[in-house]
Tab-separated table of C-alpha atoms in Angstrom:
chain	number	residue	atom	x	y	z
A	1	MET	CA	113.900	-181.448	7.131
A	2	SER	CA	115.366	-179.579	4.178
A	3	ARG	CA	112.511	-180.274	1.736
A	4	ALA	CA	110.051	-177.653	3.044
A	5	PRO	CA	112.362	-174.631	2.700
A	6	ARG	CA	113.297	-175.647	-0.844
A	7	ALA	CA	109.631	-176.024	-1.842
A	8	LYS	CA	108.811	-172.618	-0.364
A	9	ALA	CA	111.664	-170.938	-2.207
A	10	GLY	CA	110.744	-172.721	-5.437
A	11	ILE	CA	107.131	-171.465	-5.359
A	12	ALA	CA	107.693	-167.847	-4.252
A	13	ARG	CA	109.958	-166.629	-7.000
A	14	PRO	CA	108.089	-168.058	-10.027
A	15	ALA	CA	104.802	-166.687	-8.661
A	16	ALA	CA	106.333	-163.228	-8.391
A	17	TRP	CA	107.662	-163.379	-11.910
A	18	ARG	CA	104.265	-164.542	-13.220
A	19	ALA	CA	102.736	-161.500	-11.522
A	20	LEU	CA	105.352	-159.314	-13.197
A	21	ARG	CA	104.487	-160.715	-16.637
A	22	ARG	CA	100.787	-160.013	-16.019
A	23	GLY	CA	101.548	-156.376	-15.091
A	24	ARG	CA	100.328	-156.707	-11.490
A	25	LEU	CA	103.461	-155.431	-9.722
A	26	GLY	CA	104.413	-151.805	-9.137
A	27	VAL	CA	107.660	-150.135	-10.160
A	28	GLY	CA	109.247	-150.586	-6.689
A	29	ALA	CA	108.497	-154.298	-6.644
A	30	VAL	CA	109.910	-154.665	-10.141
A	31	ALA	CA	113.142	-152.957	-9.055
A	32	LEU	CA	113.388	-155.239	-6.024
A	33	LEU	CA	112.977	-158.357	-8.164
A	34	LEU	CA	115.631	-157.181	-10.581
A	35	ALA	CA	118.025	-156.478	-7.687
A	36	ILE	CA	117.435	-159.935	-6.229
A	37	SER	CA	118.059	-161.546	-9.589
A	38	CYS	CA	121.459	-159.818	-9.769
A	39	LEU	CA	122.679	-160.947	-6.321
A	40	PRO	CA	125.608	-163.366	-6.399
A	41	SER	CA	124.692	-166.972	-5.695
A	42	ASN	CA	126.707	-169.399	-3.555
A	43	ARG	CA	125.332	-172.287	-5.592
A	44	GLY	CA	128.268	-174.305	-6.875
A	45	ALA	CA	130.816	-172.431	-4.714
A	46	THR	CA	133.205	-174.232	-2.388
A	47	THR	CA	132.154	-173.495	1.204
A	48	VAL	CA	134.937	-172.957	3.745
A	49	ARG	CA	133.880	-173.267	7.377
A	50	PHE	CA	135.812	-170.726	9.494
A	51	TRP	CA	135.576	-170.494	13.284
A	52	ALA	CA	136.852	-167.279	14.883
A	53	MET	CA	136.733	-166.211	18.530
A	54	GLY	CA	135.472	-163.232	20.478
A	55	ARG	CA	135.741	-159.752	19.007
A	56	GLU	CA	137.926	-161.064	16.178
A	57	GLY	CA	135.078	-163.282	15.050
A	58	GLU	CA	132.857	-160.221	14.710
A	59	VAL	CA	135.155	-157.907	12.765
A	60	VAL	CA	136.779	-160.470	10.455
A	61	ALA	CA	133.488	-160.688	8.546
A	62	GLU	CA	134.469	-157.496	6.727
A	63	LEU	CA	137.724	-159.074	5.528
A	64	VAL	CA	135.923	-162.286	4.597
A	65	ARG	CA	133.604	-160.370	2.261
A	66	ASP	CA	136.624	-159.041	0.368
A	67	PHE	CA	138.103	-162.547	0.183
A	68	GLU	CA	134.888	-163.806	-1.404
A	69	ARG	CA	134.895	-160.956	-3.927
A	70	GLU	CA	138.474	-161.769	-4.852
A	71	ASN	CA	137.705	-165.497	-5.016
A	72	PRO	CA	134.211	-165.845	-6.509
A	73	GLY	CA	134.386	-169.633	-6.454
A	74	PHE	CA	134.616	-169.700	-2.653
A	75	HIS	CA	132.084	-168.979	0.073
A	76	VAL	CA	133.144	-168.585	3.724
A	77	GLU	CA	130.739	-169.768	6.388
A	78	LEU	CA	131.906	-167.764	9.404
A	79	GLN	CA	131.000	-168.784	12.941
A	80	GLN	CA	131.827	-166.468	15.844
A	81	ILE	CA	132.505	-168.301	19.132
A	82	PRO	CA	132.945	-166.746	22.602
A	83	TRP	CA	136.412	-167.324	24.032
A	84	SER	CA	134.839	-168.847	27.143
A	85	ALA	CA	133.370	-171.679	25.063
A	86	ALA	CA	136.023	-171.986	22.340
A	87	HIS	CA	138.322	-174.627	23.831
A	88	GLU	CA	135.544	-177.036	24.771
A	89	LYS	CA	133.778	-176.537	21.441
A	90	LEU	CA	136.952	-177.292	19.498
A	91	LEU	CA	137.618	-180.434	21.537
A	92	THR	CA	134.023	-181.606	21.106
A	93	ALA	CA	134.207	-180.958	17.371
A	94	HIS	CA	137.423	-182.961	17.127
A	95	VAL	CA	135.973	-185.944	18.964
A	96	GLY	CA	132.844	-185.804	16.788
A	97	ARG	CA	134.880	-185.310	13.582
A	98	ALA	CA	133.015	-182.054	13.028
A	99	THR	CA	135.897	-179.574	13.057
A	100	PRO	CA	135.811	-176.578	10.703
A	101	ASP	CA	138.140	-176.232	7.731
A	102	VAL	CA	140.083	-173.349	9.288
A	103	ALA	CA	140.003	-171.778	12.747
A	104	GLN	CA	141.576	-169.188	14.976
A	105	LEU	CA	143.534	-170.949	17.711
A	106	GLY	CA	145.227	-169.419	20.737
A	107	ASN	CA	148.881	-170.287	20.333
A	108	THR	CA	149.093	-171.917	23.784
A	109	TRP	CA	146.571	-174.469	22.463
A	110	VAL	CA	148.593	-175.470	19.419
A	111	ALA	CA	150.614	-178.213	21.149
A	112	GLU	CA	147.456	-179.767	22.611
A	113	PHE	CA	145.696	-180.025	19.256
A	114	VAL	CA	148.862	-181.305	17.602
A	115	ALA	CA	149.017	-184.059	20.239
A	116	LEU	CA	145.421	-184.948	19.366
A	117	ARG	CA	146.420	-185.170	15.684
A	118	ALA	CA	143.704	-182.630	14.899
A	119	LEU	CA	145.803	-180.153	12.903
A	120	GLU	CA	147.177	-180.329	9.376
A	121	PRO	CA	150.989	-179.912	9.171
A	122	LEU	CA	151.621	-176.748	7.164
A	123	GLY	CA	155.203	-177.257	5.989
A	124	PRO	CA	154.216	-178.312	2.419
A	125	TRP	CA	151.634	-175.516	2.143
A	126	ILE	CA	154.113	-172.869	3.276
A	127	ALA	CA	156.797	-174.154	0.905
A	128	ARG	CA	154.460	-173.498	-2.059
A	129	SER	CA	153.123	-170.160	-0.799
A	130	ALA	CA	154.067	-166.728	-2.115
A	131	ASP	CA	152.201	-164.969	0.744
A	132	VAL	CA	153.309	-166.917	3.829
A	133	LYS	CA	157.035	-167.074	4.570
A	134	PRO	CA	158.516	-167.477	8.074
A	135	SER	CA	160.895	-164.545	7.502
A	136	GLY	CA	157.926	-162.179	7.226
A	137	PHE	CA	156.861	-162.798	10.844
A	138	PHE	CA	158.378	-161.994	14.233
A	139	PRO	CA	160.633	-165.030	14.914
A	140	GLY	CA	159.481	-165.654	18.486
A	141	ILE	CA	155.835	-165.491	17.406
A	142	TRP	CA	156.393	-167.879	14.498
A	143	ALA	CA	158.009	-170.332	16.944
A	144	THR	CA	154.760	-170.610	18.926
A	145	ASN	CA	153.314	-172.622	16.027
A	146	VAL	CA	156.212	-175.031	15.543
A	147	VAL	CA	156.068	-178.439	17.223
A	148	ASP	CA	158.934	-180.908	16.713
A	149	GLY	CA	160.201	-178.802	13.827
A	150	GLU	CA	156.888	-178.703	11.928
A	151	PRO	CA	154.695	-175.567	11.633
A	152	TYR	CA	151.011	-176.148	12.395
A	153	GLY	CA	149.707	-172.575	12.363
A	154	VAL	CA	150.270	-169.164	10.802
A	155	PRO	CA	150.362	-166.231	13.262
A	156	TRP	CA	147.311	-164.015	12.784
A	157	TYR	CA	147.784	-161.407	15.503
A	158	VAL	CA	150.288	-161.085	18.316
A	159	ASP	CA	150.394	-160.360	22.014
A	160	THR	CA	153.192	-159.721	24.465
A	161	ARG	CA	153.866	-157.830	27.693
A	162	LEU	CA	155.868	-154.694	28.439
A	163	ILE	CA	155.802	-151.777	30.888
A	164	PHE	CA	153.240	-148.978	31.038
A	165	TYR	CA	154.664	-146.282	33.291
A	166	ARG	CA	154.214	-142.737	34.586
A	167	LYS	CA	156.848	-140.614	32.847
A	168	ASP	CA	156.256	-137.704	35.188
A	169	ILE	CA	156.768	-139.706	38.385
A	170	LEU	CA	159.831	-141.467	36.984
A	171	ALA	CA	161.280	-138.053	36.081
A	172	ARG	CA	160.637	-136.743	39.603
A	173	ALA	CA	162.552	-139.763	40.877
A	174	GLY	CA	165.520	-138.792	38.698
A	175	TYR	CA	165.051	-141.004	35.612
A	176	ALA	CA	164.430	-139.543	32.157
A	177	ALA	CA	163.737	-142.950	30.607
A	178	MET	CA	162.937	-146.507	31.614
A	179	PRO	CA	166.104	-148.426	32.592
A	180	THR	CA	167.182	-151.453	30.540
A	181	SER	CA	168.695	-153.719	33.217
A	182	TRP	CA	167.262	-155.339	36.326
A	183	ALA	CA	169.816	-153.565	38.548
A	184	GLU	CA	168.986	-150.117	37.143
A	185	TRP	CA	165.263	-150.904	37.165
A	186	LEU	CA	165.415	-151.935	40.823
A	187	ALA	CA	167.243	-148.722	41.667
A	188	ALA	CA	164.606	-146.721	39.772
A	189	MET	CA	161.771	-148.475	41.620
A	190	ARG	CA	163.406	-147.705	44.945
A	191	ALA	CA	163.733	-144.043	43.903
A	192	VAL	CA	160.061	-143.949	42.865
A	193	LYS	CA	159.026	-145.472	46.176
A	194	ALA	CA	161.001	-142.820	48.036
A	195	THR	CA	159.321	-140.163	45.906
A	196	VAL	CA	155.689	-141.304	46.246
A	197	GLY	CA	155.753	-142.337	49.925
A	198	LYS	CA	154.988	-145.399	52.003
A	199	ASP	CA	151.292	-145.730	51.036
A	200	ARG	CA	152.052	-145.858	47.319
A	201	PHE	CA	154.119	-148.238	45.233
A	202	ALA	CA	156.531	-148.325	42.343
A	203	ILE	CA	154.945	-151.213	40.433
A	204	PHE	CA	151.738	-153.258	40.333
A	205	LEU	CA	152.266	-157.030	39.897
A	206	PRO	CA	148.843	-158.655	40.433
A	207	LEU	CA	149.148	-161.867	42.423
A	208	ASN	CA	146.471	-163.566	40.336
A	209	GLU	CA	148.598	-163.300	37.179
A	210	TRP	CA	151.324	-165.851	36.448
A	211	THR	CA	152.836	-164.119	33.421
A	212	GLN	CA	155.160	-161.737	35.301
A	213	PRO	CA	157.184	-164.308	37.306
A	214	MET	CA	157.234	-166.628	34.300
A	215	ILE	CA	158.566	-163.837	32.050
A	216	PHE	CA	161.301	-163.094	34.594
A	217	GLY	CA	162.228	-166.781	34.374
A	218	LEU	CA	162.505	-166.555	30.582
A	219	GLN	CA	164.658	-163.457	30.934
A	220	ALA	CA	167.022	-165.209	33.351
A	221	GLY	CA	167.596	-167.986	30.808
A	222	SER	CA	165.466	-170.705	32.372
A	223	PRO	CA	164.162	-173.369	29.965
A	224	LEU	CA	161.118	-173.644	32.311
A	225	LEU	CA	160.833	-177.345	31.486
A	226	ALA	CA	163.640	-179.894	31.262
A	227	ASP	CA	164.280	-183.288	29.654
A	228	GLY	CA	162.343	-182.627	26.483
A	229	GLY	CA	159.445	-180.985	28.278
A	230	THR	CA	158.883	-183.917	30.640
A	231	ARG	CA	160.005	-182.361	33.939
A	232	GLY	CA	159.999	-178.994	35.652
A	233	ALA	CA	163.119	-176.825	35.605
A	234	PHE	CA	161.873	-174.303	38.159
A	235	GLY	CA	164.315	-175.435	40.819
A	236	GLY	CA	167.253	-174.571	38.566
A	237	PRO	CA	169.510	-171.592	39.317
A	238	GLU	CA	168.089	-169.440	36.500
A	239	PHE	CA	164.482	-169.587	37.619
A	240	ARG	CA	165.445	-169.348	41.290
A	241	ARG	CA	167.264	-166.087	40.543
A	242	ALA	CA	164.241	-164.713	38.678
A	243	PHE	CA	161.770	-165.787	41.349
A	244	ALA	CA	163.844	-164.240	44.119
A	245	PHE	CA	163.912	-160.952	42.157
A	246	TYR	CA	160.104	-161.103	41.827
A	247	VAL	CA	159.379	-161.939	45.485
A	248	ASP	CA	161.816	-159.314	46.782
A	249	LEU	CA	159.812	-156.566	45.011
A	250	PHE	CA	156.965	-157.321	47.421
A	251	ARG	CA	159.144	-157.801	50.474
A	252	GLU	CA	160.808	-154.427	49.901
A	253	GLY	CA	157.421	-152.748	49.639
A	254	LEU	CA	157.936	-151.803	46.002
A	255	ALA	CA	154.820	-153.743	44.888
A	256	PRO	CA	151.541	-154.108	46.833
A	257	PRO	CA	150.751	-157.756	47.753
A	258	VAL	CA	147.289	-157.735	46.131
A	259	SER	CA	145.499	-159.241	43.129
A	260	ASN	CA	143.807	-157.098	40.491
A	261	THR	CA	140.420	-158.037	41.968
A	262	GLU	CA	141.478	-156.172	45.103
A	263	VAL	CA	142.019	-152.938	43.165
A	264	ALA	CA	138.686	-151.279	42.464
A	265	ASN	CA	139.787	-149.447	39.327
A	266	LEU	CA	143.390	-149.838	38.183
A	267	TYR	CA	143.145	-146.843	35.787
A	268	GLN	CA	142.077	-144.541	38.591
A	269	GLU	CA	144.835	-145.931	40.813
A	270	PHE	CA	147.387	-145.369	38.046
A	271	GLU	CA	146.049	-141.816	37.683
A	272	ARG	CA	146.411	-141.011	41.375
A	273	GLY	CA	149.867	-142.591	41.539
A	274	TYR	CA	149.040	-145.599	43.718
A	275	PHE	CA	151.449	-147.411	41.398
A	276	SER	CA	153.714	-145.964	38.699
A	277	MET	CA	154.521	-149.050	36.579
A	278	TYR	CA	152.417	-151.920	35.306
A	279	ILE	CA	153.395	-154.911	33.138
A	280	THR	CA	150.526	-155.529	30.761
A	281	GLY	CA	149.496	-156.060	27.140
A	282	PRO	CA	148.586	-154.065	24.017
A	283	TRP	CA	144.846	-153.880	24.702
A	284	ASN	CA	145.598	-151.408	27.482
A	285	ILE	CA	146.860	-148.740	25.072
A	286	GLY	CA	143.259	-148.047	24.087
A	287	GLU	CA	142.057	-148.409	27.657
A	288	PHE	CA	144.618	-145.890	28.968
A	289	GLN	CA	143.666	-143.459	26.191
A	290	ARG	CA	139.954	-143.765	27.013
A	291	ARG	CA	140.017	-144.033	30.787
A	292	LEU	CA	142.756	-141.608	31.831
A	293	PRO	CA	141.957	-137.875	31.852
A	294	ALA	CA	143.171	-135.609	29.058
A	295	GLY	CA	145.583	-133.894	31.399
A	296	LEU	CA	147.440	-137.157	32.036
A	297	GLN	CA	147.742	-138.341	28.437
A	298	ASN	CA	151.237	-136.883	28.015
A	299	SER	CA	152.389	-138.263	31.360
A	300	TRP	CA	152.447	-141.989	30.584
A	301	ALA	CA	154.335	-144.127	28.094
A	302	THR	CA	155.254	-147.699	27.239
A	303	ALA	CA	158.710	-149.283	27.200
A	304	PRO	CA	160.176	-152.731	26.499
A	305	LEU	CA	160.981	-154.802	29.564
A	306	PRO	CA	164.420	-154.476	31.162
A	307	GLY	CA	166.577	-157.593	31.062
A	308	PRO	CA	168.801	-159.089	33.763
A	309	GLU	CA	172.023	-158.330	31.916
A	310	GLY	CA	171.033	-154.928	30.534
A	311	GLU	CA	170.149	-155.872	26.976
A	312	LYS	CA	168.607	-153.091	24.922
A	313	THR	CA	165.305	-154.997	25.176
A	314	GLY	CA	164.650	-157.723	27.725
A	315	LEU	CA	162.869	-160.896	26.686
A	316	SER	CA	159.083	-161.175	26.963
A	317	MET	CA	156.389	-163.740	26.184
A	318	ALA	CA	155.159	-164.593	22.690
A	319	GLY	CA	151.368	-164.679	22.655
A	320	GLY	CA	148.466	-164.220	20.291
A	321	SER	CA	146.338	-166.312	17.966
A	322	SER	CA	147.077	-168.267	14.844
A	323	LEU	CA	145.178	-169.667	11.878
A	324	VAL	CA	145.173	-173.452	11.558
A	325	LEU	CA	143.821	-176.057	9.143
A	326	PHE	CA	142.199	-179.237	10.394
A	327	ARG	CA	143.158	-182.676	9.127
A	328	THR	CA	139.528	-183.644	8.531
A	329	SER	CA	138.852	-180.675	6.244
A	330	ARG	CA	137.592	-181.601	2.779
A	331	HIS	CA	138.452	-178.151	1.447
A	332	GLN	CA	142.037	-177.608	2.553
A	333	GLU	CA	143.062	-175.855	-0.663
A	334	ALA	CA	140.311	-173.256	-0.268
A	335	ALA	CA	140.962	-172.962	3.473
A	336	TRP	CA	144.657	-172.343	2.864
A	337	ARG	CA	143.816	-169.617	0.372
A	338	LEU	CA	141.795	-167.892	3.105
A	339	VAL	CA	144.762	-168.183	5.498
A	340	GLU	CA	147.033	-166.627	2.879
A	341	PHE	CA	144.590	-163.767	2.310
A	342	LEU	CA	144.277	-162.961	6.033
A	343	SER	CA	148.073	-163.137	6.390
A	344	ARG	CA	148.790	-160.409	3.855
A	345	PRO	CA	150.363	-157.295	5.437
A	346	GLU	CA	147.624	-154.981	4.173
A	347	GLN	CA	144.921	-157.248	5.625
A	348	GLN	CA	146.724	-157.480	8.970
A	349	ALA	CA	147.031	-153.687	9.137
A	350	ARG	CA	143.344	-153.379	8.286
A	351	PHE	CA	142.493	-155.941	10.965
A	352	TYR	CA	144.383	-153.789	13.486
A	353	ARG	CA	142.314	-150.758	12.489
A	354	LEU	CA	139.119	-152.777	12.971
A	355	CYS	CA	139.809	-154.310	16.371
A	356	GLY	CA	143.213	-153.197	17.682
A	357	ASP	CA	144.971	-156.588	17.448
A	358	LEU	CA	148.665	-156.182	16.660
A	359	PRO	CA	149.912	-157.584	13.328
A	360	ALA	CA	152.197	-160.614	13.176
A	361	ARG	CA	153.804	-159.464	9.897
A	362	HIS	CA	156.744	-157.042	9.896
A	363	GLU	CA	155.500	-155.184	6.808
A	364	ALA	CA	152.134	-154.385	8.395
A	365	TRP	CA	153.883	-152.215	10.994
A	366	GLN	CA	154.765	-149.700	8.256
A	367	ASP	CA	151.086	-148.768	7.985
A	368	PRO	CA	150.535	-145.153	9.200
A	369	SER	CA	147.975	-146.305	11.767
A	370	LEU	CA	150.774	-148.157	13.595
A	371	ALA	CA	153.955	-146.347	12.598
A	372	GLY	CA	152.937	-142.981	14.055
A	373	ASP	CA	152.210	-144.122	17.632
A	374	PRO	CA	155.289	-144.246	19.940
A	375	ASN	CA	153.467	-146.471	22.426
A	376	LEU	CA	152.881	-149.013	19.676
A	377	ARG	CA	156.482	-148.748	18.478
A	378	ALA	CA	157.570	-149.949	21.922
A	379	PHE	CA	155.505	-153.081	21.296
A	380	GLU	CA	157.172	-153.549	17.922
A	381	ARG	CA	160.601	-153.406	19.585
A	382	GLN	CA	159.460	-155.843	22.267
A	383	LEU	CA	158.077	-158.284	19.691
A	384	GLU	CA	161.572	-158.646	18.258
A	385	ARG	CA	162.555	-160.107	21.650
A	386	VAL	CA	159.893	-162.643	22.594
A	387	ALA	CA	159.973	-166.388	23.213
A	388	PRO	CA	157.228	-169.024	23.231
A	389	TRP	CA	156.127	-170.930	26.286
A	390	PRO	CA	157.031	-174.635	26.273
A	391	MET	CA	155.040	-176.465	23.609
A	392	VAL	CA	153.329	-179.045	25.806
A	393	PRO	CA	149.559	-179.600	26.173
A	394	GLU	CA	149.805	-179.264	29.954
A	395	TRP	CA	151.237	-175.746	29.826
A	396	GLU	CA	148.188	-173.785	30.993
A	397	GLN	CA	147.761	-176.096	33.988
A	398	ILE	CA	151.456	-175.663	34.836
A	399	ALA	CA	151.254	-171.884	34.547
A	400	ILE	CA	148.201	-171.553	36.775
A	401	ARG	CA	149.947	-173.613	39.440
A	402	LEU	CA	152.819	-171.088	39.446
A	403	GLN	CA	150.297	-168.340	40.171
A	404	GLU	CA	149.185	-170.232	43.271
A	405	GLN	CA	152.728	-170.907	44.454
A	406	ALA	CA	153.902	-167.343	43.833
A	407	GLU	CA	151.032	-165.976	45.897
A	408	ARG	CA	151.972	-168.360	48.716
A	409	ALA	CA	155.561	-167.097	48.650
A	410	VAL	CA	154.439	-163.456	48.740
A	411	ARG	CA	151.550	-163.638	51.189
A	412	GLY	CA	152.580	-166.598	53.301
A	413	GLY	CA	156.218	-165.775	53.720
A	414	ALA	CA	157.444	-169.178	52.490
A	415	SER	CA	160.977	-169.096	51.139
A	416	PRO	CA	161.286	-168.945	47.338
A	417	ASP	CA	163.493	-172.051	47.322
A	418	SER	CA	160.981	-174.185	49.234
A	419	VAL	CA	158.097	-172.963	47.067
A	420	LEU	CA	159.948	-173.784	43.849
A	421	SER	CA	160.983	-177.231	45.079
A	422	GLU	CA	157.340	-178.038	45.754
A	423	TYR	CA	156.327	-176.506	42.429
A	424	ASP	CA	158.801	-178.721	40.543
A	425	ARG	CA	157.272	-181.790	42.217
A	426	ASP	CA	153.785	-180.609	41.187
A	427	VAL	CA	154.908	-180.081	37.595
A	428	ASP	CA	156.582	-183.493	37.468
A	429	ARG	CA	153.276	-185.080	38.482
A	430	MET	CA	151.442	-183.110	35.769
A	431	LEU	CA	153.913	-184.375	33.177
A	432	GLU	CA	153.926	-188.018	34.273
A	433	LYS	CA	151.859	-189.191	31.302
A	434	ARG	CA	154.083	-187.244	28.921
A	435	ARG	CA	157.176	-189.029	30.315
A	436	TRP	CA	155.445	-192.378	29.833
A	437	MET	CA	154.530	-191.533	26.250
A	438	MET	CA	158.050	-190.315	25.473
A	439	SER	CA	159.626	-193.454	26.924
A	440	ARG	CA	157.399	-195.676	24.755
A	441	ARG	CA	158.211	-193.596	21.715
A	442	LEU	CA	161.952	-193.907	22.383
A	443	ARG	CA	161.547	-197.682	22.687
A	444	GLY	CA	159.811	-197.710	19.312
A	445	ARG	CA	156.389	-198.734	20.651
A	446	PRO	CA	153.082	-197.174	19.640
A	447	SER	CA	151.598	-194.840	22.218
A	448	GLY	CA	148.426	-196.902	22.453
A	449	THR	CA	145.743	-194.569	21.161
A	450	LYS	CA	145.376	-192.346	18.171
A	451	GLY	CA	144.880	-189.302	20.350
A	452	GLU	CA	148.280	-189.767	22.002
A	453	GLY	CA	150.220	-189.638	18.733
């Protein structure tokens, strides 16, 4: 199949040059031929296959061009993949031994692809690197890439959750700033509710999102999973305390018992004061700036989450995407050089300016585009206090099940204790294979298949 294109290319250019020698081409055509002859060629270059997802896959092309200019012996073949298809495509590529050299990977997927033995351990690469050092990254974000003590990814951009809130309404309720403890926060929410009236609410906690109750569990000190990640720990006292705090916000009428699909336009509802606080992520800074009217722009702010014991910053989740190498790559040296390039602070700051993704490197936050925005600085403070979700392949399935159980507790009136007892049983069933694999490993037996390693 490749012979015809080569023959066509081989005929076209000599014929044009023969016409040039015979004086049959005009000045414009001559200039075009000379320009073509000066274009860089990828012939002989090492090609690095790079898969990137969603919007990031579109804008990273600009950074890739600079990488190629800096490294003329390398060519990056960039493929942009929709997030909706990314997980299945990566799994299919692994099974077919057709994975790229380097890829963007959501950090909740890292444990799964490590279990499949798809990823290259990065400890030796990092040890030799001048650009990638763990101390340069937010500790909780770096931990999302570490499985059994070995790093398998380098954080590319970060995500977490904190509070967006109406400063003006909070002030009317008697609070000049967001409280830092659960007790003070609860008192502030009650004061806001008394201020706005019975048909409005202090906080919006969408019932089709599992992150909020899970974050409260992290804050209360719950390990979430027990026995080496083989059983649920949701029936423990820490998570029970957190879950009761969450459910009581609905039962007191401080949060509306609805999902975000039941709110027609959350920005309009925030504007009219239907709710005054919202736990969400960094993408909403741009959305609030675009969607809220000019007259309200000085009336909202962001703040780190309160903690149960009144820490200066309560714990939140460590999210984002990382850059990984695949074991089957034939160009790991070149792929690692691309990872190092994209991990530089100046490239991470530039990436933020292109698409709004927050940098994983401390130094990148000194860039004026980030340092001058107080709403972003709240995210920087929060990122110093984040923790990863348990590093097990089943995590997303476990998390979605909490969403279902939390909604049952809020809407159905089931007691938090009974819901969590049932949830622990569900999680134990999800982790049954993991317990079996761990028991075989402890007995010194092989797990049975390569994919279970």
